[in-house]
């Protein structure tokens, strides 16, 4: 499953003020990355649905994304501090790439970092023909971010009557509904 969450909208801050670096994580950093991502994702889910007993995003889903063929996992660095992380999956052959995971730590949200990160990713992979990602149906901030800020289009809605054909099991619960987005890049 591809997840994205905890995107900021950059309200009131100039994107040009952001000094963003994406640094490949080291093997020793994986645990930190997983814990921080789970914490960031939990914030949005708890805000929407209240406390949850289960893991918000299972560890297996995170490690699967990080270990996918073509996956590149980065720390997001802003002004010298780690403020989040991102996993992109790059298919150099067909140039249909995925934004698998993206999170900004809660402290650093709404400062323009999400949009600066997305622009940096587009610059890093200029040969990309199509980007895709998904986000939960209840993440209005994410939907706004992808559609209105980054230029993605909603192309599919996964739900109990229309499961993601790439997922094993194919049984989607009502609280697992996701929008799939695509951005066709112009050359």
Coordinates of C-alpha atoms in Angstrom, one line a residue, residues 8 54 96 100 109 123 138 148 176 181 183:
X8 CA 1.5 20.9 5.3
X54 CA -4.1 -0.9 16.5
X96 CA 6.0 5.9 -13.8
X100 CA 5.0 5.9 -1.4
X109 CA 3.8 21.4 9.7
X123 CA 13.6 18.3 -9.7
X138 CA -10.6 11.6 5.4
X148 CA -4.6 22.3 -5.4
X176 CA -9.6 2.0 4.8
X181 CA -3.8 10.5 -7.5
X183 CA 0.3 13.8 -11.9

